[in-house]
PDB file of C-alpha atoms in Angstrom:
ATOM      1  CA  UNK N   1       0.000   0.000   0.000  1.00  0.00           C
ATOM      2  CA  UNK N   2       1.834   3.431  -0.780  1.00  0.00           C
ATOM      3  CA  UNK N   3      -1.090   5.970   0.268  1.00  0.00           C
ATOM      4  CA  UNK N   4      -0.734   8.110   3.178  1.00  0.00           C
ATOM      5  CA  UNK N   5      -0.727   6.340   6.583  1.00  0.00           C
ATOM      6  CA  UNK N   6      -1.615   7.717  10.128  1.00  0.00           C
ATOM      7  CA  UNK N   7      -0.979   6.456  13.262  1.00  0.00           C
ATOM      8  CA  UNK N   8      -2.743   5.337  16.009  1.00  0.00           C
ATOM      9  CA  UNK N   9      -6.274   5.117  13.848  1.00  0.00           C
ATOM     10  CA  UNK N  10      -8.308   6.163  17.327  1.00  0.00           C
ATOM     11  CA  UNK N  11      -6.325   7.850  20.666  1.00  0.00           C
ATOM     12  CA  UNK N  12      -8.704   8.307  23.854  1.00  0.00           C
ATOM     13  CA  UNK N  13      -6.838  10.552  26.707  1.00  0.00           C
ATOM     14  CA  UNK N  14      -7.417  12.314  29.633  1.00  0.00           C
ATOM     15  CA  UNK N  15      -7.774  16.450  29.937  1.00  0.00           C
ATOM     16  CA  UNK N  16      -3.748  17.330  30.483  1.00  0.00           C
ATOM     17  CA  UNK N  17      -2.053  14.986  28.938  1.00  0.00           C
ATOM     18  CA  UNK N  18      -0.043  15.085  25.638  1.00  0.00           C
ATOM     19  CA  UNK N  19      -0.533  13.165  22.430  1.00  0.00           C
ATOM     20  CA  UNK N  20       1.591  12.762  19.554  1.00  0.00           C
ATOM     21  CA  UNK N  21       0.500  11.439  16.308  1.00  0.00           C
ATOM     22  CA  UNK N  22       2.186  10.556  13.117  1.00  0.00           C
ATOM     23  CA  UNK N  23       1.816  10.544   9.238  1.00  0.00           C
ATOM     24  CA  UNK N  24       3.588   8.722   6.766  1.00  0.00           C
ATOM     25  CA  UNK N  25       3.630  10.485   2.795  1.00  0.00           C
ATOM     26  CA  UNK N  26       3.664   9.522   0.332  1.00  0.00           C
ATOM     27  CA  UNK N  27       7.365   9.281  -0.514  1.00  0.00           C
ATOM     28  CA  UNK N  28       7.572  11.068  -3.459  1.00  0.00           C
ATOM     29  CA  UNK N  29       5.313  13.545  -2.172  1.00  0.00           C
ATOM     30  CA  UNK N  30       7.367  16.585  -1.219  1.00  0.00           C
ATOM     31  CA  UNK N  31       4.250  18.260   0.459  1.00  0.00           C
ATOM     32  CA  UNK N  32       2.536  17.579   3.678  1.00  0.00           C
ATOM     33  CA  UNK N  33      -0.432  19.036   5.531  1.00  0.00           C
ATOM     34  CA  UNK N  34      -2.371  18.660   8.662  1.00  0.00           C
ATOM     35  CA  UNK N  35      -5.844  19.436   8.982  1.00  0.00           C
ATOM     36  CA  UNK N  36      -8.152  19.136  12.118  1.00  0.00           C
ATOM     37  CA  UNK N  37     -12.082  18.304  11.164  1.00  0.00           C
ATOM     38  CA  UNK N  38     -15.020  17.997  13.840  1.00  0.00           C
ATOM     39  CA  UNK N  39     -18.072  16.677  14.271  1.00  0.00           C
ATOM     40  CA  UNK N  40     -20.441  18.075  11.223  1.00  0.00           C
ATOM     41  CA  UNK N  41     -17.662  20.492   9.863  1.00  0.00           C
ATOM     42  CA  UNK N  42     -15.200  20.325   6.524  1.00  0.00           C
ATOM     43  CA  UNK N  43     -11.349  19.318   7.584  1.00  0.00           C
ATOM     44  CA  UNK N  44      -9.838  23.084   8.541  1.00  0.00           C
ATOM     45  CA  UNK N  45      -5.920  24.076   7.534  1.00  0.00           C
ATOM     46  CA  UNK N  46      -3.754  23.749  10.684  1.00  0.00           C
ATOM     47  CA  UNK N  47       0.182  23.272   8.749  1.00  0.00           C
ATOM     48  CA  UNK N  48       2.135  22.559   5.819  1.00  0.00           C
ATOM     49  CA  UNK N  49       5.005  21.607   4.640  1.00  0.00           C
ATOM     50  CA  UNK N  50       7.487  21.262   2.031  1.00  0.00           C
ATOM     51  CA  UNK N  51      10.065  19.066   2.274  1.00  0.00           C
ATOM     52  CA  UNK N  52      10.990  19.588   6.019  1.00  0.00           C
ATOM     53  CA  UNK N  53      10.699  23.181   6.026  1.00  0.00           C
ATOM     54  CA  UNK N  54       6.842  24.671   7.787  1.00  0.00           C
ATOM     55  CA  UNK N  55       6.339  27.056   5.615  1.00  0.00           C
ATOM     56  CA  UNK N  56       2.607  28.025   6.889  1.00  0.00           C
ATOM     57  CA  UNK N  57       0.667  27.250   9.989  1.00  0.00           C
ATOM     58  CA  UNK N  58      -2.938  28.583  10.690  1.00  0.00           C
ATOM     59  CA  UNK N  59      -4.009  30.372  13.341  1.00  0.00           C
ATOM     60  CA  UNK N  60      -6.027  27.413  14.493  1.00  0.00           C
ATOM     61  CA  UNK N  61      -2.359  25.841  15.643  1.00  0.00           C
ATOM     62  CA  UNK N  62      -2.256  27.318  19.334  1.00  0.00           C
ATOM     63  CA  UNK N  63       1.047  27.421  20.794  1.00  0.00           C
ATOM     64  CA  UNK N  64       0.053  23.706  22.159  1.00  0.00           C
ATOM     65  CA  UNK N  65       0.185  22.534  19.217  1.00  0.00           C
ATOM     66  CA  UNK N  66       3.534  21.623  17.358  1.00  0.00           C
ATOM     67  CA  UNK N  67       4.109  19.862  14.469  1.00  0.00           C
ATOM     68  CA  UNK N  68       7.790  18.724  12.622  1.00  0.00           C
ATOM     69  CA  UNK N  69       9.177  16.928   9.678  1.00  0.00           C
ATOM     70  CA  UNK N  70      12.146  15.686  10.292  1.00  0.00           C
ATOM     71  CA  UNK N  71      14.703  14.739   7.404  1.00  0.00           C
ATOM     72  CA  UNK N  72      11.282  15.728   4.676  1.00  0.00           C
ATOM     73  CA  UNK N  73       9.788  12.135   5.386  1.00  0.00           C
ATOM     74  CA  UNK N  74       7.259  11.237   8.537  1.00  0.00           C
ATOM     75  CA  UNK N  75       5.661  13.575  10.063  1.00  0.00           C
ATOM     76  CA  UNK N  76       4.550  13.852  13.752  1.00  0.00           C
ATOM     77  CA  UNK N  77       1.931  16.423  15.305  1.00  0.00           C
ATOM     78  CA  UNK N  78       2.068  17.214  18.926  1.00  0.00           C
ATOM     79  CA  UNK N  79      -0.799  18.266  21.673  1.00  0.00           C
ATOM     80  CA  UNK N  80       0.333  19.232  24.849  1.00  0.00           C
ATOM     81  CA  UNK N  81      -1.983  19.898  27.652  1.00  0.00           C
ATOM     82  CA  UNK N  82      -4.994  18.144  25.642  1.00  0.00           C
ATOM     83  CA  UNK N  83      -8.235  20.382  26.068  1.00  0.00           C
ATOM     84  CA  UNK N  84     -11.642  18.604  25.637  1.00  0.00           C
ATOM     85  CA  UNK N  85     -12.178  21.024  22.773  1.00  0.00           C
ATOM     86  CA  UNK N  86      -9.067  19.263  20.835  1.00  0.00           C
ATOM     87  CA  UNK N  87     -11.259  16.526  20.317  1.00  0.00           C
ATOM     88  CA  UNK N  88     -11.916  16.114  16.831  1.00  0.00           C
ATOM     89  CA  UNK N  89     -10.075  13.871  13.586  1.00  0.00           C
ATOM     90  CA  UNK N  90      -6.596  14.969  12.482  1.00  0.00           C
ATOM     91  CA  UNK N  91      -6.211  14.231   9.151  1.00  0.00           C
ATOM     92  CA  UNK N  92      -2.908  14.058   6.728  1.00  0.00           C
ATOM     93  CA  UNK N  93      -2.698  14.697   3.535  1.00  0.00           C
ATOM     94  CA  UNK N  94      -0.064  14.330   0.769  1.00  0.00           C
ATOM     95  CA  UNK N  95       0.734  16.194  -2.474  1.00  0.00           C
ATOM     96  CA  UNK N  96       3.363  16.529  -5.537  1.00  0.00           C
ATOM     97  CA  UNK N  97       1.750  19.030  -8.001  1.00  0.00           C
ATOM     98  CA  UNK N  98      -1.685  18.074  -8.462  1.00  0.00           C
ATOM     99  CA  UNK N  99      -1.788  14.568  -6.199  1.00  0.00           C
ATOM    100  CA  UNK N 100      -3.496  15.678  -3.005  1.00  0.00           C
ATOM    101  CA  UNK N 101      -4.049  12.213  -1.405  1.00  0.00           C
ATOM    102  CA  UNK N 102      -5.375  11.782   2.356  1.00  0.00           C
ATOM    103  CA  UNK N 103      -4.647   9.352   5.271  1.00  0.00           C
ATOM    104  CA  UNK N 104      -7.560   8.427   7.162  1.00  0.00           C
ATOM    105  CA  UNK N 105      -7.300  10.243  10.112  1.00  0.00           C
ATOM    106  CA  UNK N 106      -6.279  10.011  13.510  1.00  0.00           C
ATOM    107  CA  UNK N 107      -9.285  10.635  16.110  1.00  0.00           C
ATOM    108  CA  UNK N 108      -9.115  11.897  19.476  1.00  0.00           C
ATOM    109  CA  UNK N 109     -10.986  11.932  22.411  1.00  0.00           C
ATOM    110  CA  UNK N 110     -10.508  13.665  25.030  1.00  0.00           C
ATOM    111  CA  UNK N 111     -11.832  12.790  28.278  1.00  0.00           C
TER     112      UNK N 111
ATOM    113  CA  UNK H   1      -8.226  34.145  -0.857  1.00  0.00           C
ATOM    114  CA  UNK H   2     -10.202  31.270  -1.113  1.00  0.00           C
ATOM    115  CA  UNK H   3     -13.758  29.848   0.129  1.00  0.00           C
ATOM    116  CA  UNK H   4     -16.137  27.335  -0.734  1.00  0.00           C
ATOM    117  CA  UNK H   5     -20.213  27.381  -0.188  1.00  0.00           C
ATOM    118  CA  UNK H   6     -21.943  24.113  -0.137  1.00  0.00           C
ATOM    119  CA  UNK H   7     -25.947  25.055  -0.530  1.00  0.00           C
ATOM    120  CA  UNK H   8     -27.466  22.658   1.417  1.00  0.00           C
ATOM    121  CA  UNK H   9     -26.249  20.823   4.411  1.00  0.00           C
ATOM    122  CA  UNK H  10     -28.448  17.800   3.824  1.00  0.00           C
ATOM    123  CA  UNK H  11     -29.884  16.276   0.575  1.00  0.00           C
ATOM    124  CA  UNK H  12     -32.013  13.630   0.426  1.00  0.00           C
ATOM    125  CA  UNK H  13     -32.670  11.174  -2.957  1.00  0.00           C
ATOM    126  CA  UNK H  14     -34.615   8.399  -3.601  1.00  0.00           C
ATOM    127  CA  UNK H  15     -32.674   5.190  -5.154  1.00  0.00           C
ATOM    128  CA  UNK H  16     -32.336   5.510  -8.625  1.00  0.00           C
ATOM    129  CA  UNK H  17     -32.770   9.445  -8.784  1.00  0.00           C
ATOM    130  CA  UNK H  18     -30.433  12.295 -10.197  1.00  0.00           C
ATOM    131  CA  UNK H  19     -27.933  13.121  -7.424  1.00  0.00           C
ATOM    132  CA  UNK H  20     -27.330  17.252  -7.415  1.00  0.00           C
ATOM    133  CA  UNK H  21     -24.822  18.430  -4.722  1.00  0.00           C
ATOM    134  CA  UNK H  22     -24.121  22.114  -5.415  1.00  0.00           C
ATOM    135  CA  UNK H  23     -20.331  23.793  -4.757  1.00  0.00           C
ATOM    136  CA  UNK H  24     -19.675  27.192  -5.641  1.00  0.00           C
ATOM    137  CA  UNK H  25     -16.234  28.718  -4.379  1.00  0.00           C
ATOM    138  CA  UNK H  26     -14.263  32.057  -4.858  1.00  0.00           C
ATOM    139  CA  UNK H  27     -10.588  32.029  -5.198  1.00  0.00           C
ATOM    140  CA  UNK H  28      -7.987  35.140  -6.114  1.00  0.00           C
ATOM    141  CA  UNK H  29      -5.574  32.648  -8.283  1.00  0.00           C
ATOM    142  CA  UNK H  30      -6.471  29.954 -11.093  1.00  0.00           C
ATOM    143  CA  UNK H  31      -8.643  27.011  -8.549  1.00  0.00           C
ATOM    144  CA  UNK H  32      -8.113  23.091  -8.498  1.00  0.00           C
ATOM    145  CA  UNK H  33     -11.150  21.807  -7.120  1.00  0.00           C
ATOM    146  CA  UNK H  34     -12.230  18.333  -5.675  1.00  0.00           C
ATOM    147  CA  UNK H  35     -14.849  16.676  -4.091  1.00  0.00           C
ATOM    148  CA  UNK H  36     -14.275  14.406  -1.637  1.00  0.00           C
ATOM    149  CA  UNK H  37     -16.111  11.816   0.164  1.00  0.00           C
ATOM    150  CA  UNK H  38     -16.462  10.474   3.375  1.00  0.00           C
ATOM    151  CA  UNK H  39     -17.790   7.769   5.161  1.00  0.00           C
ATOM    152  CA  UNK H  40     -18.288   7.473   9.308  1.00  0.00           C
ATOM    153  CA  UNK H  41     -15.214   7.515  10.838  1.00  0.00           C
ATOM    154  CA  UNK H  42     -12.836   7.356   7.355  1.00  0.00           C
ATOM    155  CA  UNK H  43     -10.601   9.287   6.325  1.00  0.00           C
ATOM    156  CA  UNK H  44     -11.622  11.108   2.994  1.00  0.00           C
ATOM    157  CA  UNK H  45     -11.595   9.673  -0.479  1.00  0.00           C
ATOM    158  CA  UNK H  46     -10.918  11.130  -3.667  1.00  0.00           C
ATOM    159  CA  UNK H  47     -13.900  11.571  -6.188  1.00  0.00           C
ATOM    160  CA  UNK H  48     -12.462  13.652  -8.684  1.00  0.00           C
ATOM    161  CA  UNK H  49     -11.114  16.816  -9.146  1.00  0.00           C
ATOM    162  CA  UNK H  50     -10.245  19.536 -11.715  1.00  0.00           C
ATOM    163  CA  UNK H  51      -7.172  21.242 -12.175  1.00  0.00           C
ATOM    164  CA  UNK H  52      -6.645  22.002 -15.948  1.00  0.00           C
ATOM    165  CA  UNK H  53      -8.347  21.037 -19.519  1.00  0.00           C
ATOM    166  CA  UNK H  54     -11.587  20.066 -19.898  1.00  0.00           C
ATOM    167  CA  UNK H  55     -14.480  21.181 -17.445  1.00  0.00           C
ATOM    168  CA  UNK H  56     -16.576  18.331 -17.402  1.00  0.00           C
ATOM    169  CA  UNK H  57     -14.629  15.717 -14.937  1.00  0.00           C
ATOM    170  CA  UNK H  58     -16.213  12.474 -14.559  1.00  0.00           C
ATOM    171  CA  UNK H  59     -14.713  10.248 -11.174  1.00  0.00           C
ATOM    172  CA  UNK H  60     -15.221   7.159  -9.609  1.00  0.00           C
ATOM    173  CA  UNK H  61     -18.424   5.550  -8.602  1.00  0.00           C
ATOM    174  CA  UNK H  62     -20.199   7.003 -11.558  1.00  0.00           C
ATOM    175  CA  UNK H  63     -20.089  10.913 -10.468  1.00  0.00           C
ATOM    176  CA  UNK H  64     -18.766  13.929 -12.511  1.00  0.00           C
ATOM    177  CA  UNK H  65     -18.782  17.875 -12.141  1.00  0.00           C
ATOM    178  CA  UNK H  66     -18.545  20.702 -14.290  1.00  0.00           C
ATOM    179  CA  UNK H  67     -16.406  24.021 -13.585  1.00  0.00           C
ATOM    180  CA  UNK H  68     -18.007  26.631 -15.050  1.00  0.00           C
ATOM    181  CA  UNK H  69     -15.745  29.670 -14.590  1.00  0.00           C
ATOM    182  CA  UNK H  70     -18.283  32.304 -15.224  1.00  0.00           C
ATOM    183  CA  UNK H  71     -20.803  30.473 -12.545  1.00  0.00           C
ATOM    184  CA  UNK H  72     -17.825  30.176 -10.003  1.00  0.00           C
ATOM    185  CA  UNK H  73     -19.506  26.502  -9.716  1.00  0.00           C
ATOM    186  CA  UNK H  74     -18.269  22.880  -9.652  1.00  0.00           C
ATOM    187  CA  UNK H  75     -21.375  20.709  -8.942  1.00  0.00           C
ATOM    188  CA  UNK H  76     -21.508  16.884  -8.299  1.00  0.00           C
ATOM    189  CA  UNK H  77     -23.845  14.723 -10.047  1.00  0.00           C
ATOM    190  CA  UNK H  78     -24.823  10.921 -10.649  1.00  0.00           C
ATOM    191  CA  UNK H  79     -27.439  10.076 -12.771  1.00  0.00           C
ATOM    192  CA  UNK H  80     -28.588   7.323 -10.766  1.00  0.00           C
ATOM    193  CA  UNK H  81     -28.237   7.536  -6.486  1.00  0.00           C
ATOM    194  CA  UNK H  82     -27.006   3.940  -4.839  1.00  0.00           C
ATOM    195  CA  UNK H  83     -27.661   3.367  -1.385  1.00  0.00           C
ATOM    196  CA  UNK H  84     -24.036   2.818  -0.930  1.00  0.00           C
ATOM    197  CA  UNK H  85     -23.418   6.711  -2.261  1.00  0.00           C
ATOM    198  CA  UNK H  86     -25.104   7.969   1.378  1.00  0.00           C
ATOM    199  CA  UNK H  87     -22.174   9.661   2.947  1.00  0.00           C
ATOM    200  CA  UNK H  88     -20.807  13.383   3.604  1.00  0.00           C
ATOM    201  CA  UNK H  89     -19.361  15.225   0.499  1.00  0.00           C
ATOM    202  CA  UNK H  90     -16.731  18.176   0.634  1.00  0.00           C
ATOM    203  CA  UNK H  91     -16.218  20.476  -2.314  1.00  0.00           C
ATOM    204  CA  UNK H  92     -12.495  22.119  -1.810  1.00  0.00           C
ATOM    205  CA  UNK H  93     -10.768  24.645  -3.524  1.00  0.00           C
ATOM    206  CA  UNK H  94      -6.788  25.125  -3.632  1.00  0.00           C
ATOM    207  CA  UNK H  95      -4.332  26.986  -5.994  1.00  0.00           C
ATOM    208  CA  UNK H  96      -1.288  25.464  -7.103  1.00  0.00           C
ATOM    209  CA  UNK H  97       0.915  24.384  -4.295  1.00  0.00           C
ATOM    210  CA  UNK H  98      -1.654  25.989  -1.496  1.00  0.00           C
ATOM    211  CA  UNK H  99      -3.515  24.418   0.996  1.00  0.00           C
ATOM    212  CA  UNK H 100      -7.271  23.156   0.600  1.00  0.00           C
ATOM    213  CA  UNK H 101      -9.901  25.082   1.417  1.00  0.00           C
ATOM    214  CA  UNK H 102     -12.845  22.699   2.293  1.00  0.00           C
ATOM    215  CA  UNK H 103     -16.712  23.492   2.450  1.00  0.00           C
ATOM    216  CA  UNK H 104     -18.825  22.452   5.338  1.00  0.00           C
ATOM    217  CA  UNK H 105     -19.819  19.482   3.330  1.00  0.00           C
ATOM    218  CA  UNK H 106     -22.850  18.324   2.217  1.00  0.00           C
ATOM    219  CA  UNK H 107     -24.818  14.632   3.989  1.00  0.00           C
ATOM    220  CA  UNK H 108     -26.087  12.270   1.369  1.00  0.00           C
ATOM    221  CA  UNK H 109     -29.031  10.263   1.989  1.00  0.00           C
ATOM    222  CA  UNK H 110     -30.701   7.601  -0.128  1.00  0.00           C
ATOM    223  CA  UNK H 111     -33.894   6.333   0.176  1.00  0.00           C
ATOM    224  CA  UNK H 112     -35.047   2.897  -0.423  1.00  0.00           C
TER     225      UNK H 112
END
């Protein structure tokens, strides 16, 4: 399978705690994004990348929030201090030129 | 800038009907545009998407849109609604090498 590939599929945690999740590109695919959808609402822009350079984050990525692409492979998004309103899908999504492909989606819970 | 409109939250079809989901979007450079679906608790697929050439774009699953430039529009249709096509749809709109901007989607339903 060579789509995009997120890790863990579900993550349940308590109010405080941090998460991390990952995505695996594509690996031609130079680009990578993170978007955050929740319940009844389109995916929203949280941060790109190109190669391993973050070239634009949203103001939707509170300073709780930190995301990295090491080495312009994996990537790995970061929650610290979970809130109960982080709760929602994270989703990943690929692209070289024109082929935007998605992973599908880490969801958290937070309890 | 870019932003999509999806006019109607909810459609509803009977099995066998036309399928009509409307997207109309506003962008400041030349748009790509997509639909995607997605089914409860997935990750979204691909249906098809525009980017250059011709206007009419036909997809998987039987579906196809038209961008009409001068309507700002990219519509989804299927002549003929499955029960497996009930899901949520998102029309998105990017320009080359930008992020997507998605609309608040649109929930399929199909009735027997």
């Amino acid at each position: 399978d060579t789509g995009v590939s997120q890790n863990p599929r579900h993550k349940i945690t308590k109010r405080g705690q941090n998460v991390t999740f990952r995505c695996d590109p594509i690996s031609e695919h130079n680009r990578l994004y993170w978007y955050r959808q929740t319940l009844g609402q389109g995916p929203e822009f949280l941060t790109y990348f190109q190669n391993e350079a973050q070239l634009e984050k949203s103001r939707l990525l509170s300073d709780r929030f930190s995301a990295e692409r090491p080495k312009g492979s994996f990537s790995t998004l970061e929650i610290q201090r979970t809130e109960q309103g982080d709760s929602a899908m994270y989703l990943c999504a690929s692209s070289q030129r024109n082929g935007y492909t998605f992973g599908s989606g880490t969801r958290l819970t937070v309890v | 800038a870019q932003s999509v409109t999806q006019l109607g939250s909810h459609v509803s079809v009977s099995e066998g009907a036309l399928v009509l989901l409307r997207c109309n979007y506003s962008s400041s450079v030349p748009p790509y545009l997509f639909w995607y679906v997605q089914y409860p608790n997935q990750g979204l697929q691909l249906l098809l998407k525009y980017t250059t050439g011709a206007t009419l774009v036909k997809g998987i699953n039987g579906f196809e849109a038209e961008f009409k430039k001068s309507e700002t529009s990219f519509h989804l249709t299927k002549p003929s609604a499955h029960m497996s096509d009930a899901a949520e749809y998102f029309c998105a709109v990017a320009g080359y090498g930008q992020n997507f901007v998605f609309g608040p989607g649109t929930r399929l339903s199909v009735l027997p």
